[in-house]
Coordinates of C-alpha atoms in Angstrom, one line a residue:
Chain A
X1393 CA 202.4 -8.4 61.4
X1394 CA 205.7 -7.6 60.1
X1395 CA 207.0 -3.8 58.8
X1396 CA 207.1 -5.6 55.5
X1397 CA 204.0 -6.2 55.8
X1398 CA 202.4 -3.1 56.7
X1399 CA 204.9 -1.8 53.5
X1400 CA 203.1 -3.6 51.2
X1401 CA 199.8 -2.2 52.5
X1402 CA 201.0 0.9 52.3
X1403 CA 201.7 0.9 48.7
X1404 CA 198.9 -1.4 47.8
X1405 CA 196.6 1.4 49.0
X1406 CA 198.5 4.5 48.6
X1407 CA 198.0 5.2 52.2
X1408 CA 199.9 5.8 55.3
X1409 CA 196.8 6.7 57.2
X1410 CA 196.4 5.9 60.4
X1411 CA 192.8 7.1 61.9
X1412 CA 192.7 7.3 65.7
X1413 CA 189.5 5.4 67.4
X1414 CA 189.4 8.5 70.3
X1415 CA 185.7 8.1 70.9
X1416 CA 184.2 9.8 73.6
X1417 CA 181.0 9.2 74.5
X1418 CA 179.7 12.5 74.8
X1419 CA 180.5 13.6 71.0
X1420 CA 179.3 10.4 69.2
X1421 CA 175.9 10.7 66.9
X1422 CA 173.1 10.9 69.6
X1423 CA 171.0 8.2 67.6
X1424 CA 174.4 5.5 69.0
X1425 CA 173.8 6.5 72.6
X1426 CA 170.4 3.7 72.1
X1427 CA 172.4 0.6 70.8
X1428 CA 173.5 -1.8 73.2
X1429 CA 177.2 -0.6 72.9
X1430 CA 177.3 2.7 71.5
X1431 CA 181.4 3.2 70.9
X1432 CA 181.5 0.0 69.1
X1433 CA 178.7 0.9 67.4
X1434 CA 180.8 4.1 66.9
X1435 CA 183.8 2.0 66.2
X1436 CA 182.1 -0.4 63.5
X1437 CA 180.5 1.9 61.6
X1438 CA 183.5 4.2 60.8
X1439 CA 185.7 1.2 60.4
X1440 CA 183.5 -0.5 57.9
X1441 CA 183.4 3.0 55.9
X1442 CA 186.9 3.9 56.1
X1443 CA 188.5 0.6 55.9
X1444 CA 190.2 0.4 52.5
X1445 CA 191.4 4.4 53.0
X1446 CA 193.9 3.5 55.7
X1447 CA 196.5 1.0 56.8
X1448 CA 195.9 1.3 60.6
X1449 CA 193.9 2.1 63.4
X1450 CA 195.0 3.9 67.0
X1451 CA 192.2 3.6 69.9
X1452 CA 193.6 5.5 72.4
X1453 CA 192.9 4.1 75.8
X1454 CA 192.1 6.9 77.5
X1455 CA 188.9 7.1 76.2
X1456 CA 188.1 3.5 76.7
X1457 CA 188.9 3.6 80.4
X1458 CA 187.1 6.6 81.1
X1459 CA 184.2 4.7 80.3
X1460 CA 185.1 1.8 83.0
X1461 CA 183.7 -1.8 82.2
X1462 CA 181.4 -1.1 79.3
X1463 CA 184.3 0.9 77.7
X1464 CA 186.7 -2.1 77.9
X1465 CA 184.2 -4.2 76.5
X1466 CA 184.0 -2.0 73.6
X1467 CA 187.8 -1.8 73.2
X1468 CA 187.9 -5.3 72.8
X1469 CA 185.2 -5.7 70.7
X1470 CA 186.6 -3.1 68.5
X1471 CA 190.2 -4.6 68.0
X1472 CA 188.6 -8.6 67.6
X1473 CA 186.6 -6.9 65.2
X1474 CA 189.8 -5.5 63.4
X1475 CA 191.7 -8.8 64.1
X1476 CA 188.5 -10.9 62.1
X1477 CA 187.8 -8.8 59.4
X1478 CA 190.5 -6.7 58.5
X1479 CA 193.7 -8.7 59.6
X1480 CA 195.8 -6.6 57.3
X1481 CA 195.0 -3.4 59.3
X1482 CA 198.0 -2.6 61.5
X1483 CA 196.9 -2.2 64.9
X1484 CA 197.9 0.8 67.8
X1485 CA 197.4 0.7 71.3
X1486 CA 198.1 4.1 71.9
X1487 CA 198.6 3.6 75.7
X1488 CA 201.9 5.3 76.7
X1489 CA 202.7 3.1 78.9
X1490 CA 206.3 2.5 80.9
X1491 CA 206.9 1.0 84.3
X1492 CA 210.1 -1.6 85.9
X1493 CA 210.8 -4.1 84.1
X1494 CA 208.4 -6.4 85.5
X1495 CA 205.3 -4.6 85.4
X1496 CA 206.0 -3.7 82.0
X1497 CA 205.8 -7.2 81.3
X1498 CA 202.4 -6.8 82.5
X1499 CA 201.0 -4.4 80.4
X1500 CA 202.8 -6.1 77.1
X1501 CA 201.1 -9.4 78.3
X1502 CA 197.8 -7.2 78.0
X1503 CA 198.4 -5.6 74.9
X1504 CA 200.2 -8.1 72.6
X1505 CA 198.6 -11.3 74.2
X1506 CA 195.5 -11.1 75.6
X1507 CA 194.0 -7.9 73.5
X1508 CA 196.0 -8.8 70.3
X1509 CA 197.1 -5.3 68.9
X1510 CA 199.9 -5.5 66.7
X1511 CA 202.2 -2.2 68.9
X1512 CA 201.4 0.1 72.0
X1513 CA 203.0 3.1 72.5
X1514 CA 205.3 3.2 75.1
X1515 CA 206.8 6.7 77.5
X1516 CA 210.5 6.4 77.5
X1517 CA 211.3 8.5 81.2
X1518 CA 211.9 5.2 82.8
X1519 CA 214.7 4.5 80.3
X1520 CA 216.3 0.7 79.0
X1521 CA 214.3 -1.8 81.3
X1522 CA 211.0 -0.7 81.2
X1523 CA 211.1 -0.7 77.5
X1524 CA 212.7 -4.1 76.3
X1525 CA 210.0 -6.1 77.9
X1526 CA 207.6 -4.7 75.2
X1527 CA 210.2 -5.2 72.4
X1528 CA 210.8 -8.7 73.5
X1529 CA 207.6 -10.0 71.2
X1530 CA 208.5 -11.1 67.9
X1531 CA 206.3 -9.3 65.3
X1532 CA 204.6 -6.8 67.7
X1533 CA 206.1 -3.5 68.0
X1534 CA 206.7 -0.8 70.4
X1535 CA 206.2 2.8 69.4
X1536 CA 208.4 4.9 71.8
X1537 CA 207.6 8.4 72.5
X1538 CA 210.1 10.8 70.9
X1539 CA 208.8 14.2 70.4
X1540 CA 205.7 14.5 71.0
X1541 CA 202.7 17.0 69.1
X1542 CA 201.8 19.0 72.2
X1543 CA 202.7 21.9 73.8
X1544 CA 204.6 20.2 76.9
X1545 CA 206.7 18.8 74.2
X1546 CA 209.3 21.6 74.9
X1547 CA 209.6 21.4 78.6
X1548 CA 211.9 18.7 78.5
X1549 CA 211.9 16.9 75.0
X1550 CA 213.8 19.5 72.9
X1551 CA 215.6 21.0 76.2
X1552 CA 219.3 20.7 75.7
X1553 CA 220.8 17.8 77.6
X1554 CA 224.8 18.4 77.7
X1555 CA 224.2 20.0 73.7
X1556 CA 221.8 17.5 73.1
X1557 CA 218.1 18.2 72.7
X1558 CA 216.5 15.4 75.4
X1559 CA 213.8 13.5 72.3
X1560 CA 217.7 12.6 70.0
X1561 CA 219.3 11.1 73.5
X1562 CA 216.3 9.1 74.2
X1563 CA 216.2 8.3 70.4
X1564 CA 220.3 7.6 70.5
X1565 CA 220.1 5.2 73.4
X1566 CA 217.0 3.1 72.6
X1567 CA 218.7 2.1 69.7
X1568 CA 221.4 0.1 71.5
X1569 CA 218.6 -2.3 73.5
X1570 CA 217.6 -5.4 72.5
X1571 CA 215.5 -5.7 69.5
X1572 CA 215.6 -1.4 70.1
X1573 CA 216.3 -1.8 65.8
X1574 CA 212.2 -3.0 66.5
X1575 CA 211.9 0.5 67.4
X1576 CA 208.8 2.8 65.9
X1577 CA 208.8 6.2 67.5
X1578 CA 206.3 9.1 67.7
X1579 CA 207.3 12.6 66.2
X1580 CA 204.6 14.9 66.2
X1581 CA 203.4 16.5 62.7
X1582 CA 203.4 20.3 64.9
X1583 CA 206.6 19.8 64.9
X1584 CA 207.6 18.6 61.2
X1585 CA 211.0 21.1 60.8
X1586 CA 212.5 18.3 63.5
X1587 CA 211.7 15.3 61.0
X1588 CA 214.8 16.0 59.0
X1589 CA 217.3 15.4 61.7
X1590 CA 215.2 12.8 63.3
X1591 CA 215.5 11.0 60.1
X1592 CA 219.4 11.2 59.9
X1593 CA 219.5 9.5 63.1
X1594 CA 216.8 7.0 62.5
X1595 CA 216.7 6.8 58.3
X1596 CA 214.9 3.2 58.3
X1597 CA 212.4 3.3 61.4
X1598 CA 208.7 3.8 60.9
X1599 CA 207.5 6.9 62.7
X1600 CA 204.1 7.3 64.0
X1601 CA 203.3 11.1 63.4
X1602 CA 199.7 12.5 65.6
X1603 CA 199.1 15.9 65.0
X1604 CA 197.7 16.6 61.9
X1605 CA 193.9 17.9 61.3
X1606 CA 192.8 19.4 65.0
X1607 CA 195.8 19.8 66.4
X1608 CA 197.2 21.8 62.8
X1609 CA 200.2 19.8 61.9
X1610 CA 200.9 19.9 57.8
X1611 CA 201.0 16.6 55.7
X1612 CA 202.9 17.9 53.1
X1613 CA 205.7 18.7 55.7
X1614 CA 205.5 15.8 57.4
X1615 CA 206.0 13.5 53.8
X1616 CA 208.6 15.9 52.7
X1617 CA 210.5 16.0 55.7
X1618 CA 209.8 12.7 57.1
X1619 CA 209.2 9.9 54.4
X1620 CA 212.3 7.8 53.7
X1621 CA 212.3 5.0 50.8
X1622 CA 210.5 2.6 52.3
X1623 CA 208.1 5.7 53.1
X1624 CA 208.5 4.7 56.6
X1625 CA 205.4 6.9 57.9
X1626 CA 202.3 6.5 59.5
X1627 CA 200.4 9.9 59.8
X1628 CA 197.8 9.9 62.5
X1629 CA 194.1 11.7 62.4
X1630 CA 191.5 11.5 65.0
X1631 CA 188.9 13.9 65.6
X1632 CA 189.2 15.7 62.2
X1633 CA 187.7 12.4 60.6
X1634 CA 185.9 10.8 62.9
X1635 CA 184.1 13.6 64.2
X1636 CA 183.4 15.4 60.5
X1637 CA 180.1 15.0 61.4
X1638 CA 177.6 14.3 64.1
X1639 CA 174.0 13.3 62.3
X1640 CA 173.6 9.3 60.6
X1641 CA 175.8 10.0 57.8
X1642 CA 178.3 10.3 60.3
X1643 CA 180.6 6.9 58.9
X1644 CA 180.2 8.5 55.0
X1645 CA 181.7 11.9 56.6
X1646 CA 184.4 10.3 58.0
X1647 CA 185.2 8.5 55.1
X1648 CA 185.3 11.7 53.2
X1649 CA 187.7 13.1 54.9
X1650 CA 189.8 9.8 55.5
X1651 CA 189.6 9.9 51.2
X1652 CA 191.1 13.2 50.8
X1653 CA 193.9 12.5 53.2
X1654 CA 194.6 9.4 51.2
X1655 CA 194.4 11.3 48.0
X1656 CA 196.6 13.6 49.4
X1657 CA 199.1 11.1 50.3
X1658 CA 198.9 9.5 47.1
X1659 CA 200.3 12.5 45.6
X1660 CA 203.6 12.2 47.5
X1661 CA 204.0 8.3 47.5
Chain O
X256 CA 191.6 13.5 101.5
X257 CA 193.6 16.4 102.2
X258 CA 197.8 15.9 102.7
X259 CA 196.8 17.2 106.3
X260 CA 194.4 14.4 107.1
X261 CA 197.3 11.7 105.0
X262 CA 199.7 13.2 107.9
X263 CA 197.3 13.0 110.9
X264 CA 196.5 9.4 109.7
X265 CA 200.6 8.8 110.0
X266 CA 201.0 10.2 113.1
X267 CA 197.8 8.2 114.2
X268 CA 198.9 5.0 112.9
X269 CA 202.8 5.9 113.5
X270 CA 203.2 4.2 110.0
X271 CA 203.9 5.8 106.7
X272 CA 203.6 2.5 104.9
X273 CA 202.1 1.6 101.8
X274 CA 201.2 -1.6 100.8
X275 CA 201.3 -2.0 96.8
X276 CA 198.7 -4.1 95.5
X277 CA 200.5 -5.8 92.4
X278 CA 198.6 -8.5 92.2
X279 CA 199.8 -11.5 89.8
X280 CA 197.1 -14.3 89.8
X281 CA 200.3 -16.6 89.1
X282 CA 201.9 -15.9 92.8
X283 CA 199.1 -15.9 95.0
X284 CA 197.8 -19.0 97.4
X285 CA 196.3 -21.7 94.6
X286 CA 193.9 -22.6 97.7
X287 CA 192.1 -18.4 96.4
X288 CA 191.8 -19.7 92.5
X289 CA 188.2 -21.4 93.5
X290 CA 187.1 -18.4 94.7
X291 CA 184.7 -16.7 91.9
X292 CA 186.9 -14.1 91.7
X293 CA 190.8 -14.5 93.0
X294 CA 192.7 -11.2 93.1
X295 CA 189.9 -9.6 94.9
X296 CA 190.0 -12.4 97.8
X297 CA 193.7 -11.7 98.1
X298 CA 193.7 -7.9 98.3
X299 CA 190.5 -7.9 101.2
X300 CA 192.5 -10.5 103.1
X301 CA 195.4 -8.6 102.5
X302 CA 193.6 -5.4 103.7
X303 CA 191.5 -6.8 106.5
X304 CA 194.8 -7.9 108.5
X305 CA 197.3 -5.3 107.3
X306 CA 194.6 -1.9 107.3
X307 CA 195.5 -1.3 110.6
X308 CA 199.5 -0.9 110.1
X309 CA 199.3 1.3 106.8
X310 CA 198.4 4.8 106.0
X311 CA 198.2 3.7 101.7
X312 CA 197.1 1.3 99.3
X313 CA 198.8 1.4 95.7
X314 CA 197.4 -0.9 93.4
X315 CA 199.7 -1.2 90.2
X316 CA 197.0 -1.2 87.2
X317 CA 199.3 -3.1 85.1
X318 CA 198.4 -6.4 87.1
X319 CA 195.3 -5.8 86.7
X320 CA 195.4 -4.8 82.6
X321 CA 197.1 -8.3 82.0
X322 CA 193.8 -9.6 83.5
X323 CA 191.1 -8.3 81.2
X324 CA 187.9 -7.5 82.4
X325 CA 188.4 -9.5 85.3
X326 CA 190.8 -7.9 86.5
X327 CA 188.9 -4.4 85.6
X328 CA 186.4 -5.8 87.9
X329 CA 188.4 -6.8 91.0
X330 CA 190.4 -3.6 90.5
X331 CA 186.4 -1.3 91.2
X332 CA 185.9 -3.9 93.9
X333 CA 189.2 -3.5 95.4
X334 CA 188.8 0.0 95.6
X335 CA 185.6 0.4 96.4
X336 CA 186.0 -1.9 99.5
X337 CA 188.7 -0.1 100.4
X338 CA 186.3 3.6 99.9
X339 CA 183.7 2.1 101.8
X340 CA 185.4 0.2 104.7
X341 CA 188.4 2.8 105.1
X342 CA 187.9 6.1 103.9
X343 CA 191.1 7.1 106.1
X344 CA 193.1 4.8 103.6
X345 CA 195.3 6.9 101.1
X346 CA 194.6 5.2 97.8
X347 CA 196.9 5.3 94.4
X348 CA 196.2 4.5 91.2
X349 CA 199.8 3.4 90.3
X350 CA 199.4 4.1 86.4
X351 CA 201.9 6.1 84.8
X352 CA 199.6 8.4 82.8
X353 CA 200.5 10.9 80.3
X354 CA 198.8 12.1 76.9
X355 CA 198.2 15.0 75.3
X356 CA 195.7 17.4 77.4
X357 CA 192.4 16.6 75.8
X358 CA 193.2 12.8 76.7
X359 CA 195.0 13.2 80.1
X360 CA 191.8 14.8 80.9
X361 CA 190.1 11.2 80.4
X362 CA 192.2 9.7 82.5
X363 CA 192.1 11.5 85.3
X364 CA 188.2 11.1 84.7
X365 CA 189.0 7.7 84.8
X366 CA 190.9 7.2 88.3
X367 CA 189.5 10.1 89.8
X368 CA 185.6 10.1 89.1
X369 CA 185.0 7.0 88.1
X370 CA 186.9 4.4 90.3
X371 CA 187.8 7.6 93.1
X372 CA 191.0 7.2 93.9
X373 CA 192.8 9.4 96.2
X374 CA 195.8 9.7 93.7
X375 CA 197.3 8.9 90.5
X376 CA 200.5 8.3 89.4
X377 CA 201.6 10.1 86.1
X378 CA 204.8 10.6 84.0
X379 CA 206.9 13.7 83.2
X380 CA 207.6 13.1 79.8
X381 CA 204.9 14.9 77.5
X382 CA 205.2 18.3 80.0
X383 CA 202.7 20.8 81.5
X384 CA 199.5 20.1 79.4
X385 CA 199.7 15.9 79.8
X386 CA 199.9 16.6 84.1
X387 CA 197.6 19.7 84.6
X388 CA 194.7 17.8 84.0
X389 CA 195.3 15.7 86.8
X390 CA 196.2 18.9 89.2
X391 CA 192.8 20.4 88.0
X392 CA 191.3 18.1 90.7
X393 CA 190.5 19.6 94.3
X394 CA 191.7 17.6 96.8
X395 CA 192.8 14.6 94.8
X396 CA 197.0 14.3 94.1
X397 CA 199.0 13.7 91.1
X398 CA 202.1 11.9 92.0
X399 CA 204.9 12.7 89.1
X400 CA 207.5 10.4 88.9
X401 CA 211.1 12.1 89.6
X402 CA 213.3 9.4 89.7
X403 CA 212.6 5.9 89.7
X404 CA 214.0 2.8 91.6
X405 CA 214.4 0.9 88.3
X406 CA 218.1 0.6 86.8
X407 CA 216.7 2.5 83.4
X408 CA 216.6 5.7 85.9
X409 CA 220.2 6.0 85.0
X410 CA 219.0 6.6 81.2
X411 CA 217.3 9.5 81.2
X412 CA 216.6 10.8 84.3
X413 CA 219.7 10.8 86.1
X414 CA 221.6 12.2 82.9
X415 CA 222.6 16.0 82.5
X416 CA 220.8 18.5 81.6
X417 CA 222.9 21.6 80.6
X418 CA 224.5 20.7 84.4
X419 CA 221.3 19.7 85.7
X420 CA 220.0 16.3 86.0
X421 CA 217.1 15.4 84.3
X422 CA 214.7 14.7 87.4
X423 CA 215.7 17.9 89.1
X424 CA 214.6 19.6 86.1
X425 CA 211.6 18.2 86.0
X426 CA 210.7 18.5 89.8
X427 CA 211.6 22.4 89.1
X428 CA 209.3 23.1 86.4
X429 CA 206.7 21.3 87.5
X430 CA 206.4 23.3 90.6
X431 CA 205.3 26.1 88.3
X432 CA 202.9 24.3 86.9
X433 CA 199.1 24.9 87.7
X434 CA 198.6 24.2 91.5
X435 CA 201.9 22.3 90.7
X436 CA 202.5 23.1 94.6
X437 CA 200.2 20.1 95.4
X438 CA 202.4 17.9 93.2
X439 CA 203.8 14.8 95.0
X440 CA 207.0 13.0 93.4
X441 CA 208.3 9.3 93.2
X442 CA 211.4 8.9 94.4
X443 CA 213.3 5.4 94.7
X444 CA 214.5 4.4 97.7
X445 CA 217.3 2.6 95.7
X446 CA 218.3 6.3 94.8
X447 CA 218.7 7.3 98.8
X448 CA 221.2 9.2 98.2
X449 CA 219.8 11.7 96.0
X450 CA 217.0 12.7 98.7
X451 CA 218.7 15.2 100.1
X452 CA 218.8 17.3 97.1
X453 CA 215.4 16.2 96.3
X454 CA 214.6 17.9 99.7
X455 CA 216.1 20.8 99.2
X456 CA 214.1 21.3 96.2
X457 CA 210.7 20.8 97.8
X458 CA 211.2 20.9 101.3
X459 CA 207.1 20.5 101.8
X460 CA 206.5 18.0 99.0
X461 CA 205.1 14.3 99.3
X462 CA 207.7 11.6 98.7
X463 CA 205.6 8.1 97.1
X464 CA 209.4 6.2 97.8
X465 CA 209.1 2.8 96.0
X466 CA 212.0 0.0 95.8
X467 CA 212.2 -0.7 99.5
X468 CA 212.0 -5.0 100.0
X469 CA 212.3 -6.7 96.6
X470 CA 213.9 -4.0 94.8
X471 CA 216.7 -3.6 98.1
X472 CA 216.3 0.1 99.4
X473 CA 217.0 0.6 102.8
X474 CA 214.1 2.3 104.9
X475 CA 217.2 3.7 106.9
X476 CA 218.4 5.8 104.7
X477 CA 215.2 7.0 102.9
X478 CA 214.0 8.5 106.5
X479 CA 217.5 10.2 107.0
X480 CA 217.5 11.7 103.7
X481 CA 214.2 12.0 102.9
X482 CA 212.3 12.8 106.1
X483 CA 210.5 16.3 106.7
X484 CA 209.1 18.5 109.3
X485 CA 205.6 17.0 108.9
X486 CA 207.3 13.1 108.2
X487 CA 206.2 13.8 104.0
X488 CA 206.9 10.3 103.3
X489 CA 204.8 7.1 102.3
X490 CA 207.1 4.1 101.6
X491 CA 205.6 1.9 99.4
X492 CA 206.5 -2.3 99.9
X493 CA 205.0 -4.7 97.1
X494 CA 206.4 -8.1 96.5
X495 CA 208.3 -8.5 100.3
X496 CA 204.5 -8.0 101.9
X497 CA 202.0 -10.0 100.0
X498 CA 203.8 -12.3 98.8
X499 CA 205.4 -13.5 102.3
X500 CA 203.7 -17.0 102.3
X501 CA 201.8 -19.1 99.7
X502 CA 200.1 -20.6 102.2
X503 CA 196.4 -20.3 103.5
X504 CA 198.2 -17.8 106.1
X505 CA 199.1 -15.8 103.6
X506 CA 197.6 -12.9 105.4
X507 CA 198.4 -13.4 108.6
X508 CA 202.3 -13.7 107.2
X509 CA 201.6 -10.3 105.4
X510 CA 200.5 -8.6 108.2
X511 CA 203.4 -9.5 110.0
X512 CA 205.7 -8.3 107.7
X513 CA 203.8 -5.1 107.6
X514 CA 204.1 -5.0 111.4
X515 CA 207.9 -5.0 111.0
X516 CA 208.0 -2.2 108.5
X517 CA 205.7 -0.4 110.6
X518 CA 207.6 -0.8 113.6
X519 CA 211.0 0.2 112.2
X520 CA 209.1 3.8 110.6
X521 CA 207.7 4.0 114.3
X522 CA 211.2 4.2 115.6
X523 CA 211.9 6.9 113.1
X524 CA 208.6 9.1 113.8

C-alpha cells in the first residue's frame, strides 16, 4: 500500500483513525472466552463493526505473544482477515522492534513477508543499520519511534543532546538513510505542544500519534498542531474503543466510540 | 537463577560463554531439513555437545519470528529442553523489548512466565515505565542494552549528551530505576574500549558482551577492560560457533569451537 493510497482513504472516509487490536484475554466479553479462538473472535467482531470508521488497524504484539501459540494463531488470523476483506485498511505491526543489521532482516522478513502487514514500528537506540533493513521493502513502511506517549518519554527522548532534545537528532539523522524519506514516525498525542516543531523538521511524513482516549492525549491538539496538507496523521485509540464495553454489544460499543472520533476528525479535515 | 548461582556455574565450568542461538533454517546442515522439525534438531545437537563448555544460551527471537509458528514452536521446545535438561543453564530471551508499561508488562509475561526464561533483553529507548516491568520479576534479569556492537551504536548512543554520551546516560538513570540494581547491560565487545568507563559506572553489574567471532571483538580486550571482582561477564558467540561446519558434524565442530573460547576465558579466570 502506498502513502497515496492510504491519502485517498483518508479523505474518502474522513478518518485518520487508527484503532489498536490490544486484546488481552483477560478483559474480552466473557461469552468469547467459549469460541474456539476467542481474540479473533474478539478481533472479527470489532473489525467487522468498526471497519468503514477507520483507515487502519495496530495489533500490538505484546499481547499476542503473551498468549504463546494460540495467540500467534490469532494474530495471523486477524491480519489474513484484514488482508481478504478489507485490503484497503492500512496495516501496523506495532512491534518496536530494532536489532544489527542482520537480524533486523529477520524480523522485516516476519512482518512484511510472511505475516503481510503493510509497516512495523521500529525502536531507533540501535541507530542507521538496524533500521534500513526494514525500509529496504518497497511499499511497506517503517514507523520509527520518535517521542513517545509515556512517561519514560523524558528520560532520554526530550533530554538535551549537545542543545538538541535526543527524539529531533534521531528524527535529523534517519532522514539521511536509505529510503529514511519512507520514514513514518511515532509522536505521542500527551505530548501534542512538540508536534509543531516536529512538523518543521518533518512537514511531509505521516506520523503515527498513540495516546489519545486512556492515556488522555487531545485530538484537537494533535490535528491542529500536527496535520499538514496532505493531513499526514494517523491518531491511534485502543482500549478507549475497544474496551467501551464488556457485555455482547460489545462490537456496537466500539463502534460508537470509533464514530465519534471519526466525527470528530471530520470536523478538522 | 540468582547472579550468585550464574557466577558459581562460571567458576564451575571456568567458562563465561554464551552460545547464541540465531538460528537461520537457510545455514544449517540440509541433512536436519527431514527432520519434522529442523531448528529444534540443531539447537539440541548444538546443546547436547556444547552444554558442558557454557554457562548461557541466548536464542535471538528474531530467527525464530521469521519462522511463523514453527519457529514459535521450536523456540518452547528449545527452551524447555534446555529448563528441563539444564536448569544450571543461564537462558536469554534476546528480544529487544520496550513498550509503554501496560504492554511491557505482557511481555515480560511472555518470556518470563510463559516460556521461563532466565532473562530478557530490552531497549532503553521508551525510559523507566517500558523496563520496570521487566525488573518487577524476582529473580529473573532484564538485560538493557548500553551500547551495541553494531556500527549504528555510533548514532545515537555513542553521541553527546550535554557532555555525556548517550549510553552512560542511560546506564546512570537506570540504576535508579526500580530494583534497577539488578539491571544487567549489553555491551559490544567491538566497543572494548569503552569498558572501562562502563566499569566504573557499575562496578558490580552483569556485562551480556556480544560481537566477539563474526562481528571481530577481541575476547582479550573485553576481559582486560571489562572483567570484575566476581568475573561479571558472559560473552556471547553466534554465527563463529554454530555455524562452524555444514556438515553432519556440525556439532562436534561447534563444540570444538566452543572448547577454544572456553579455554582462552579459562586462561583469563
Amino acid at each position: 500500500m502506498t502513502t497515496s493510497q492510504l491519502t485517498e482513504q483518508i479523505h474518502l472516509k474522513k478518518s485518520f483513525l487508527c484503532i489498536g487490536l490490544d486484546v488481552d484475554i483477560d478483559k474480552i466479553p466473557k461469552h468469547l472466552l467459549k469460541e474456539e479462538d476467542p481474540i479473533f473472535a474478539f478481533n472479527k467482531a470489532i473489525i467487522d463493526a468498526t471497519h468503514q470508521l477507520v483507515v487502519a488497524y495496530k495489533p500490538n504484539l505484546a499481547f499476542y505473544e503473551a498468549q504463546g501459540i494460540k495467540g500467534f494463531q490469532a494474530l495471523k488470523k486477524t491480519i489474513d482477515y484484514l488482508n481478504e476483506n478489507h485490503p484497503e485498511i492500512f496495516t501496523i505491526a506495532d512491534a518496536k522492534r530494532g536489532d544489527i543489521g542482520n537480524t533486523s532482516g529477520m524480523y522485516a522478513k516476519a512482518f512484511f513477508e510472511d505475516l503481510n502487514f503493510d509497516s512495523v514500528t521500529v525502536a531507533p537506540y540501535m541507530g542507521k543499520d538496524s533500521v534500513e533493513p526494514f525500509l529496504a521493502y518497497e511499499n511497506k513502511h517503517t514507523i520509527l519511534l520518535a517521542l513517545t506517549s509515556n512517561e519514560g518519554a523524558f528520560d532520554f527522548q526530550t533530554q538535551s543532546f549537545d542543545g538538541e532534545e535526543l527524539y529531533k537528532k534521531v528524527i535529523k539523522t534517519s532522514k539521511d538513510w536509505n529510503n529514511g524519506q519512507n520514514l513514518m514516525y511515532v509522536v505521542g498525542a500527551t505530548k501534542a505542544e512538540h508536534l509543531r516543531e516536529i512538523r518543521h523538521l518533518i512537514p511531509e511524513s505521516f506520523l503515527l500519534v498513540p495516546g489519545v482516549g486512556a492515556q488522555g492525549g487531545s485530538l484537537e491538539e494533535v490535528c491542529k498542531f500536527g496535520m499538514n496538507r496532505k493531513v499526514g496523521l494517523l491518531v491511534n485509540a485502543s482500549r478507549a474503543v475497544i474496551y467501551a464495553s464488556e457485555d455482547e454489544n460489545f462490537a456496537e460499543a466500539a463502534a460508537t466510540e470509533a464514530k465519534k472520533l471519526q466525527q470528530e476528525m471530520a470536523s478538522y479535515l
